[in-house]
Amino acid sequence: MMNRRTLGHAALCTAAVLWLGAPLAALAAEEAPDALVKRLSADVLETVRNDKSIKAGDVNKIMALVDKTILPHVNFRRMTAAAVGPGWRQATPEQQKRLQDEFKTLLVRTYSGALSQVNDQTITVKPLRMAADDKDVLVRTEIQGRGDPIQLDYRLEKTPGDGAGWKIYNLNVLGVWLVETYRGQFAQEINAKGVDGLIESLVARNKANAAKGG
């Protein structure tokens, strides 16, 4: 039976792999933010339930799917920049790309193991409060499994131009925002060793996770 901590990890993993959702950019551009989250959440849960490799935590398969579908639904550049903090502006374009790549790998490897816990959870999207001209919204959801429900909230922004539509740039599980979780860690690394030091630290963490099979 899943306890609250385990379900919380599964909730965060489900959110992190919303990138596995249907890559329909045109549809996403027309969808309301709460409808987008509802559709993607349902798609992710259905995908995980029916794919034994993903349920087993196959990181390579998860990474391939993330690479294919991340851009339509997540502003990962903004997410990474917010996690890195002021150090992001010090980074060169090449360093920024490496930070995005390593941060994505860290998130996927950290939470991919929780995918095996996804089973009979259901997701309820709460009523959305927003004005017609809002460009930044909070979508609140609740994941119900065995045990207490888990609050899972998403921050989304409305983007113009190519790839227009609502994109996720932060998420909150059990009262903790994902970006803020890493900001303090990353700031310490940058203060001690600079941007390259943070990149090296992320590379080392990802190698260690890979060696452990996670």
Coordinates of C-alpha atoms in Angstrom, one line a residue, residues 36-189:
L36 CA -4.7 21.2 -20.8
V37 CA -3.6 19.9 -17.3
K38 CA -6.6 17.6 -17.1
R39 CA -6.0 16.1 -20.6
L40 CA -2.2 15.6 -20.1
S41 CA -2.7 14.1 -16.6
A42 CA -5.1 11.6 -18.0
D43 CA -2.8 10.8 -20.9
V44 CA 0.2 10.3 -18.6
L45 CA -1.6 8.0 -16.2
E46 CA -3.0 6.0 -19.1
T47 CA 0.4 5.8 -20.8
V48 CA 2.1 4.6 -17.6
R49 CA -0.5 2.0 -16.8
N50 CA -0.2 0.5 -20.3
D51 CA 3.6 0.6 -20.7
K52 CA 5.5 -2.0 -18.7
S53 CA 8.8 -0.4 -19.5
I54 CA 7.8 3.0 -18.1
K55 CA 6.2 1.4 -15.1
A56 CA 9.4 -0.4 -14.4
G57 CA 11.3 3.0 -14.5
D58 CA 13.1 2.6 -17.9
V59 CA 14.9 5.9 -17.8
N60 CA 16.1 5.8 -21.4
K61 CA 12.5 5.3 -22.7
I62 CA 11.2 8.1 -20.4
M63 CA 14.0 10.4 -21.6
A64 CA 13.2 9.7 -25.2
L65 CA 9.5 10.5 -24.7
V66 CA 10.4 13.6 -22.7
D67 CA 12.7 14.8 -25.5
K68 CA 10.0 14.3 -28.1
T69 CA 7.1 16.1 -26.2
I70 CA 8.6 18.5 -23.7
L71 CA 8.5 21.7 -25.7
P72 CA 4.8 21.8 -26.5
H73 CA 3.8 21.8 -22.8
V74 CA 6.6 23.0 -20.6
N75 CA 8.7 26.1 -20.6
F76 CA 11.8 24.2 -19.4
R77 CA 14.1 27.2 -20.1
R78 CA 12.1 29.3 -17.6
M79 CA 12.0 26.5 -15.1
T80 CA 15.8 26.0 -15.3
A81 CA 16.5 29.7 -15.2
A82 CA 14.3 30.1 -12.1
A83 CA 16.0 27.1 -10.4
V84 CA 19.5 28.5 -11.1
G85 CA 18.5 32.0 -10.0
P86 CA 20.8 35.0 -10.6
G87 CA 23.6 32.7 -11.8
W88 CA 21.5 32.1 -15.0
R89 CA 22.3 35.6 -16.3
Q90 CA 26.0 34.9 -15.7
A91 CA 25.9 31.8 -17.9
T92 CA 26.9 31.7 -21.5
P93 CA 24.3 30.3 -24.0
E94 CA 26.3 27.0 -24.1
Q95 CA 26.3 26.8 -20.3
Q96 CA 22.6 27.5 -20.2
K97 CA 22.0 24.7 -22.6
R98 CA 24.1 22.3 -20.5
L99 CA 22.2 23.4 -17.4
Q100 CA 18.9 22.7 -19.0
D101 CA 20.0 19.3 -20.3
E102 CA 21.5 18.2 -16.9
F103 CA 18.6 19.6 -14.9
K104 CA 16.1 17.7 -17.1
T105 CA 18.2 14.5 -16.7
L106 CA 18.3 15.0 -12.9
L107 CA 14.5 15.5 -12.6
V108 CA 13.7 12.4 -14.8
R109 CA 16.3 10.2 -13.1
T110 CA 15.2 11.4 -9.6
Y111 CA 11.6 10.7 -10.1
S112 CA 11.4 8.0 -12.7
G113 CA 11.4 5.3 -10.0
A114 CA 8.1 6.5 -8.7
L115 CA 6.4 5.6 -11.9
S116 CA 6.2 2.1 -10.8
Q117 CA 3.9 3.3 -8.0
V118 CA 1.3 4.7 -10.5
N119 CA -1.6 2.4 -10.5
D120 CA -5.1 3.3 -9.6
Q121 CA -4.7 7.0 -8.9
T122 CA -7.3 9.5 -10.1
I123 CA -6.8 13.2 -10.7
T124 CA -9.4 15.9 -10.1
V125 CA -8.8 19.4 -11.5
K126 CA -10.3 22.0 -9.2
P127 CA -12.3 25.0 -10.5
L128 CA -10.0 27.6 -12.1
R129 CA -10.0 31.2 -11.0
M130 CA -8.8 33.4 -13.8
A131 CA -9.7 36.5 -15.8
A132 CA -10.1 36.4 -19.5
D133 CA -6.8 38.4 -20.0
D134 CA -4.7 36.5 -17.5
K135 CA -1.3 35.4 -18.8
D136 CA -0.2 33.5 -15.7
V137 CA -2.4 31.1 -13.7
L138 CA -2.4 28.5 -11.0
V139 CA -4.1 25.2 -11.7
R140 CA -4.9 23.2 -8.6
T141 CA -5.4 19.4 -8.8
E142 CA -5.8 16.6 -6.3
I143 CA -4.5 13.1 -6.7
Q144 CA -6.5 10.4 -4.9
G145 CA -5.0 7.0 -4.4
R146 CA -4.8 4.7 -1.4
G147 CA -4.6 7.0 1.6
D148 CA -4.8 10.8 1.9
P149 CA -5.3 12.9 -1.2
I150 CA -2.2 14.7 -2.5
Q151 CA -2.4 18.4 -3.5
L152 CA -0.6 19.0 -6.8
D153 CA -0.6 22.5 -8.3
Y154 CA 0.8 23.9 -11.5
R155 CA 2.0 27.3 -12.6
L156 CA 1.4 28.0 -16.2
E157 CA 2.1 31.0 -18.5
K158 CA 0.4 31.9 -21.8
T159 CA 3.0 32.1 -24.6
P160 CA 2.6 33.9 -27.9
G161 CA 4.0 33.2 -31.4
D162 CA 5.2 29.8 -32.5
G163 CA 4.2 27.1 -30.1
A164 CA 1.6 29.5 -28.6
G165 CA -0.4 28.2 -25.7
W166 CA -0.3 27.5 -22.0
K167 CA 3.0 26.1 -20.7
I168 CA 3.9 24.7 -17.3
Y169 CA 6.9 26.3 -15.6
N170 CA 6.6 25.2 -12.0
L171 CA 4.7 22.7 -9.8
N172 CA 3.9 22.2 -6.2
V173 CA 3.6 18.9 -4.3
L174 CA 2.6 18.9 -0.7
G175 CA 3.2 22.6 -0.4
V176 CA 6.7 22.5 -1.9
W177 CA 7.5 24.2 -5.2
L178 CA 9.8 22.2 -7.4
V179 CA 11.9 25.2 -8.6
E180 CA 12.4 26.5 -5.1
T181 CA 13.5 23.1 -3.9
Y182 CA 16.6 23.3 -6.1
R183 CA 17.3 27.1 -6.0
G184 CA 19.0 27.0 -2.7
Q185 CA 21.2 24.0 -3.6
F186 CA 22.2 25.6 -7.0
A187 CA 23.0 29.0 -5.4
Q188 CA 25.4 27.3 -3.0
E189 CA 27.1 25.5 -5.8

